[in-house]
Amino acid sequence: DHNVAGKALGALLGAAGEAGGFEIESTKHIKPGSGVGSSAASASAAVVAGNELLGGRFSRSELLEFAMVGEQLASGSRHADNVA
C-alpha cells in the first residue's frame, strides 16, 4: 500500500476478485519527485503484467483506471497524464 505498483496491482486484484497477490521487485535509480514519470511507468507496467498473469481479462481502459490508483498515491490525485 506504500508503493505505486503495489497500490495499482491491489486495485486490479480487487476488481478481479482474486484473494492472492503478486510479488514484485522494482529497481529504479531515479530520484522520487523528479517529474520524469517513473511512478506512472511503475504503475502501468505492474497492471499490464498483472493482467497478463490473470489471463488478460481487463481492457486497456480498465488498466488505465487501476494505474491511476497508483498515481493517486504518488501525487495525491487520480490523473492519467503519464499513465495514459
CSV table of N, CA and C in Angstrom, one decimal:
chain,number,residue,atom,x,y,z
A,1,ASP,N,0.8,-1.2,0.0
A,1,ASP,CA,0.0,0.0,0.0
A,1,ASP,C,0.8,1.3,0.0
A,2,HIS,N,2.2,1.1,0.1
A,2,HIS,CA,3.0,2.3,0.1
A,2,HIS,C,3.9,2.4,-1.1
A,3,ASN,N,3.5,1.7,-2.2
A,3,ASN,CA,4.3,1.7,-3.4
A,3,ASN,C,3.2,1.8,-4.6
A,4,VAL,N,3.5,2.7,-5.6
A,4,VAL,CA,2.6,2.9,-6.6
A,4,VAL,C,2.2,1.6,-7.4
A,5,ALA,N,3.2,0.8,-7.6
A,5,ALA,CA,3.0,-0.5,-8.4
A,5,ALA,C,2.1,-1.4,-7.5
A,6,GLY,N,2.4,-1.5,-6.2
A,6,GLY,CA,1.6,-2.4,-5.4
A,6,GLY,C,0.2,-1.9,-5.2
A,7,LYS,N,0.0,-0.6,-5.1
A,7,LYS,CA,-1.3,0.0,-5.0
A,7,LYS,C,-2.1,-0.2,-6.2
A,8,ALA,N,-1.5,-0.1,-7.4
A,8,ALA,CA,-2.2,-0.3,-8.7
A,8,ALA,C,-2.6,-1.8,-8.8
A,9,LEU,N,-1.7,-2.7,-8.5
A,9,LEU,CA,-2.0,-4.1,-8.5
A,9,LEU,C,-3.1,-4.5,-7.5
A,10,GLY,N,-3.1,-3.8,-6.4
A,10,GLY,CA,-4.1,-4.1,-5.4
A,10,GLY,C,-5.5,-3.8,-6.0
A,11,ALA,N,-5.6,-2.7,-6.8
A,11,ALA,CA,-6.8,-2.3,-7.4
A,11,ALA,C,-7.2,-3.3,-8.5
A,12,LEU,N,-6.3,-3.8,-9.2
A,12,LEU,CA,-6.5,-4.8,-10.2
A,12,LEU,C,-7.0,-6.1,-9.6
A,13,LEU,N,-6.3,-6.6,-8.6
A,13,LEU,CA,-6.7,-7.8,-7.9
A,13,LEU,C,-8.1,-7.7,-7.2
A,14,GLY,N,-8.4,-6.5,-6.7
A,14,GLY,CA,-9.7,-6.3,-6.1
A,14,GLY,C,-10.8,-6.4,-7.1
A,15,ALA,N,-10.6,-5.8,-8.3
A,15,ALA,CA,-11.6,-5.9,-9.3
A,15,ALA,C,-11.7,-7.3,-9.9
A,16,ALA,N,-10.6,-8.0,-9.9
A,16,ALA,CA,-10.6,-9.4,-10.4
A,16,ALA,C,-11.3,-10.4,-9.4
A,17,GLY,N,-11.4,-9.9,-8.1
A,17,GLY,CA,-11.9,-10.8,-7.1
A,17,GLY,C,-11.0,-11.9,-6.7
A,18,GLU,N,-9.7,-11.6,-6.9
A,18,GLU,CA,-8.6,-12.5,-6.5
A,18,GLU,C,-8.2,-12.3,-5.1
A,19,ALA,N,-8.1,-13.4,-4.3
A,19,ALA,CA,-7.6,-13.3,-2.9
A,19,ALA,C,-6.1,-13.3,-2.8
A,20,GLY,N,-5.4,-13.8,-3.8
A,20,GLY,CA,-4.0,-13.9,-3.8
A,20,GLY,C,-3.3,-12.6,-4.0
A,21,GLY,N,-2.1,-12.7,-4.4
A,21,GLY,CA,-1.3,-11.5,-4.7
A,21,GLY,C,-0.2,-11.7,-5.6
A,22,PHE,N,0.7,-10.8,-5.8
A,22,PHE,CA,1.9,-10.8,-6.6
A,22,PHE,C,3.0,-10.4,-5.8
A,23,GLU,N,4.2,-11.0,-6.1
A,23,GLU,CA,5.4,-10.5,-5.5
A,23,GLU,C,6.1,-9.7,-6.6
A,24,ILE,N,6.4,-8.4,-6.3
A,24,ILE,CA,7.0,-7.5,-7.3
A,24,ILE,C,8.3,-7.0,-6.8
A,25,GLU,N,9.2,-6.8,-7.7
A,25,GLU,CA,10.5,-6.2,-7.4
A,25,GLU,C,10.7,-5.1,-8.4
A,26,SER,N,11.1,-3.9,-7.9
A,26,SER,CA,11.3,-2.7,-8.7
A,26,SER,C,12.6,-2.1,-8.3
A,27,THR,N,13.4,-1.9,-9.3
A,27,THR,CA,14.7,-1.2,-9.1
A,27,THR,C,14.8,0.0,-10.0
A,28,LYS,N,14.8,1.2,-9.4
A,28,LYS,CA,14.9,2.4,-10.2
A,28,LYS,C,16.1,3.2,-9.6
A,29,HIS,N,16.7,4.0,-10.4
A,29,HIS,CA,17.7,4.9,-10.0
A,29,HIS,C,17.4,6.3,-10.3
A,30,ILE,N,16.1,6.6,-10.1
A,30,ILE,CA,15.6,7.9,-10.4
A,30,ILE,C,15.1,8.5,-9.1
A,31,LYS,N,15.5,9.7,-8.8
A,31,LYS,CA,15.1,10.4,-7.5
A,31,LYS,C,13.6,10.6,-7.5
A,32,PRO,N,12.9,10.2,-6.4
A,32,PRO,CA,11.5,10.5,-6.3
A,32,PRO,C,11.2,11.9,-6.4
A,33,GLY,N,10.1,12.2,-7.1
A,33,GLY,CA,9.6,13.6,-7.3
A,33,GLY,C,10.4,14.3,-8.4
A,34,SER,N,11.1,13.6,-9.2
A,34,SER,CA,11.9,14.2,-10.3
A,34,SER,C,11.1,14.7,-11.5
A,35,GLY,N,9.9,14.2,-11.6
A,35,GLY,CA,9.0,14.6,-12.6
A,35,GLY,C,9.2,13.9,-14.0
A,36,VAL,N,9.9,12.8,-14.0
A,36,VAL,CA,10.1,12.1,-15.2
A,36,VAL,C,9.1,10.9,-15.5
A,37,GLY,N,8.2,10.8,-14.6
A,37,GLY,CA,7.1,9.8,-14.9
A,37,GLY,C,7.5,8.4,-14.4
A,38,SER,N,8.4,8.2,-13.5
A,38,SER,CA,8.8,6.9,-13.0
A,38,SER,C,7.6,6.2,-12.2
A,39,SER,N,6.9,7.0,-11.5
A,39,SER,CA,5.7,6.4,-10.8
A,39,SER,C,4.7,5.9,-11.8
A,40,ALA,N,4.4,6.6,-12.8
A,40,ALA,CA,3.5,6.2,-13.8
A,40,ALA,C,4.0,4.9,-14.6
A,41,ALA,N,5.2,4.9,-14.9
A,41,ALA,CA,5.8,3.7,-15.5
A,41,ALA,C,5.7,2.5,-14.6
A,42,SER,N,5.9,2.6,-13.4
A,42,SER,CA,5.8,1.5,-12.4
A,42,SER,C,4.4,1.0,-12.3
A,43,ALA,N,3.4,1.9,-12.2
A,43,ALA,CA,2.0,1.6,-12.0
A,43,ALA,C,1.5,0.9,-13.3
A,44,SER,N,1.9,1.5,-14.5
A,44,SER,CA,1.4,1.0,-15.7
A,44,SER,C,2.0,-0.4,-16.0
A,45,ALA,N,3.3,-0.6,-15.8
A,45,ALA,CA,3.9,-1.9,-16.0
A,45,ALA,C,3.3,-2.9,-15.1
A,46,ALA,N,3.1,-2.6,-13.9
A,46,ALA,CA,2.5,-3.5,-12.9
A,46,ALA,C,1.2,-4.0,-13.3
A,47,VAL,N,0.3,-3.1,-13.7
A,47,VAL,CA,-1.1,-3.6,-14.1
A,47,VAL,C,-1.1,-4.4,-15.4
A,48,VAL,N,-0.2,-4.0,-16.4
A,48,VAL,CA,-0.2,-4.7,-17.6
A,48,VAL,C,0.4,-6.1,-17.4
A,49,ALA,N,1.4,-6.3,-16.6
A,49,ALA,CA,2.0,-7.6,-16.2
A,49,ALA,C,1.0,-8.4,-15.4
A,50,GLY,N,0.3,-7.8,-14.4
A,50,GLY,CA,-0.7,-8.5,-13.6
A,50,GLY,C,-1.8,-9.0,-14.5
A,51,ASN,N,-2.3,-8.2,-15.4
A,51,ASN,CA,-3.4,-8.6,-16.3
A,51,ASN,C,-3.0,-9.8,-17.1
A,52,GLU,N,-1.8,-9.8,-17.6
A,52,GLU,CA,-1.3,-10.9,-18.4
A,52,GLU,C,-1.3,-12.2,-17.6
A,53,LEU,N,-0.8,-12.1,-16.3
A,53,LEU,CA,-0.8,-13.2,-15.5
A,53,LEU,C,-2.2,-13.7,-15.1
A,54,LEU,N,-3.1,-12.9,-15.2
A,54,LEU,CA,-4.5,-13.3,-14.9
A,54,LEU,C,-5.3,-13.6,-16.2
A,55,GLY,N,-4.6,-13.8,-17.2
A,55,GLY,CA,-5.2,-14.2,-18.5
A,55,GLY,C,-5.8,-13.1,-19.4
A,56,GLY,N,-5.4,-11.9,-19.1
A,56,GLY,CA,-5.8,-10.7,-19.9
A,56,GLY,C,-7.3,-10.4,-19.9
A,57,ARG,N,-7.8,-10.5,-18.7
A,57,ARG,CA,-9.3,-10.3,-18.5
A,57,ARG,C,-9.7,-8.8,-18.6
A,58,PHE,N,-8.8,-7.8,-18.4
A,58,PHE,CA,-9.2,-6.4,-18.4
A,58,PHE,C,-8.7,-5.7,-19.7
A,59,SER,N,-9.6,-4.7,-20.0
A,59,SER,CA,-9.3,-3.9,-21.2
A,59,SER,C,-8.2,-2.8,-20.9
A,60,ARG,N,-7.7,-2.2,-21.9
A,60,ARG,CA,-6.7,-1.1,-21.7
A,60,ARG,C,-7.4,0.0,-20.9
A,61,SER,N,-8.6,0.3,-21.1
A,61,SER,CA,-9.3,1.4,-20.4
A,61,SER,C,-9.4,1.0,-18.9
A,62,GLU,N,-9.7,-0.2,-18.6
A,62,GLU,CA,-9.7,-0.7,-17.2
A,62,GLU,C,-8.4,-0.6,-16.6
A,63,LEU,N,-7.3,-1.0,-17.3
A,63,LEU,CA,-6.0,-1.0,-16.8
A,63,LEU,C,-5.6,0.5,-16.5
A,64,LEU,N,-6.0,1.4,-17.3
A,64,LEU,CA,-5.7,2.8,-17.0
A,64,LEU,C,-6.3,3.2,-15.7
A,65,GLU,N,-7.5,2.8,-15.4
A,65,GLU,CA,-8.1,3.1,-14.1
A,65,GLU,C,-7.3,2.6,-12.9
A,66,PHE,N,-6.8,1.3,-13.1
A,66,PHE,CA,-6.0,0.7,-12.0
A,66,PHE,C,-4.7,1.5,-11.8
A,67,ALA,N,-4.1,1.8,-12.9
A,67,ALA,CA,-2.8,2.6,-12.9
A,67,ALA,C,-3.0,3.9,-12.2
A,68,MET,N,-4.1,4.6,-12.5
A,68,MET,CA,-4.4,5.9,-11.8
A,68,MET,C,-4.5,5.8,-10.3
A,69,VAL,N,-4.9,4.6,-9.8
A,69,VAL,CA,-4.9,4.4,-8.3
A,69,VAL,C,-3.4,4.5,-7.8
A,70,GLY,N,-2.5,4.0,-8.5
A,70,GLY,CA,-1.1,4.1,-8.2
A,70,GLY,C,-0.6,5.6,-8.2
A,71,GLU,N,-1.0,6.3,-9.3
A,71,GLU,CA,-0.7,7.7,-9.4
A,71,GLU,C,-1.2,8.5,-8.3
A,72,GLN,N,-2.4,8.2,-7.8
A,72,GLN,CA,-3.0,8.9,-6.7
A,72,GLN,C,-2.1,8.8,-5.5
A,73,LEU,N,-1.5,7.7,-5.3
A,73,LEU,CA,-0.6,7.5,-4.1
A,73,LEU,C,0.6,8.4,-4.3
A,74,ALA,N,1.1,8.5,-5.5
A,74,ALA,CA,2.3,9.3,-5.8
A,74,ALA,C,2.1,10.8,-5.7
A,75,SER,N,0.9,11.3,-6.3
A,75,SER,CA,0.7,12.7,-6.4
A,75,SER,C,-0.4,13.3,-5.6
A,76,GLY,N,-1.2,12.4,-5.1
A,76,GLY,CA,-2.4,12.9,-4.3
A,76,GLY,C,-3.6,13.1,-5.0
A,77,SER,N,-3.6,12.8,-6.4
A,77,SER,CA,-4.8,12.9,-7.1
A,77,SER,C,-4.8,11.9,-8.3
A,78,ARG,N,-6.0,11.4,-8.6
A,78,ARG,CA,-6.1,10.5,-9.7
A,78,ARG,C,-5.9,11.2,-11.1
A,79,HIS,N,-4.9,11.0,-11.8
A,79,HIS,CA,-4.8,11.6,-13.1
A,79,HIS,C,-4.1,10.6,-14.0
A,80,ALA,N,-4.3,10.8,-15.3
A,80,ALA,CA,-3.8,9.9,-16.3
A,80,ALA,C,-2.8,10.5,-17.2
A,81,ASP,N,-2.2,11.6,-16.9
A,81,ASP,CA,-1.3,12.3,-17.8
A,81,ASP,C,-0.2,11.4,-18.2
A,82,ASN,N,0.5,10.7,-17.3
A,82,ASN,CA,1.6,9.9,-17.7
A,82,ASN,C,1.2,8.4,-17.9
A,83,VAL,N,0.2,7.9,-17.2
A,83,VAL,CA,-0.1,6.5,-17.3
A,83,VAL,C,-0.8,6.2,-18.6
A,84,ALA,N,-1.5,7.2,-19.1
A,84,ALA,CA,-2.3,7.0,-20.4
A,84,ALA,C,-1.3,6.9,-21.6
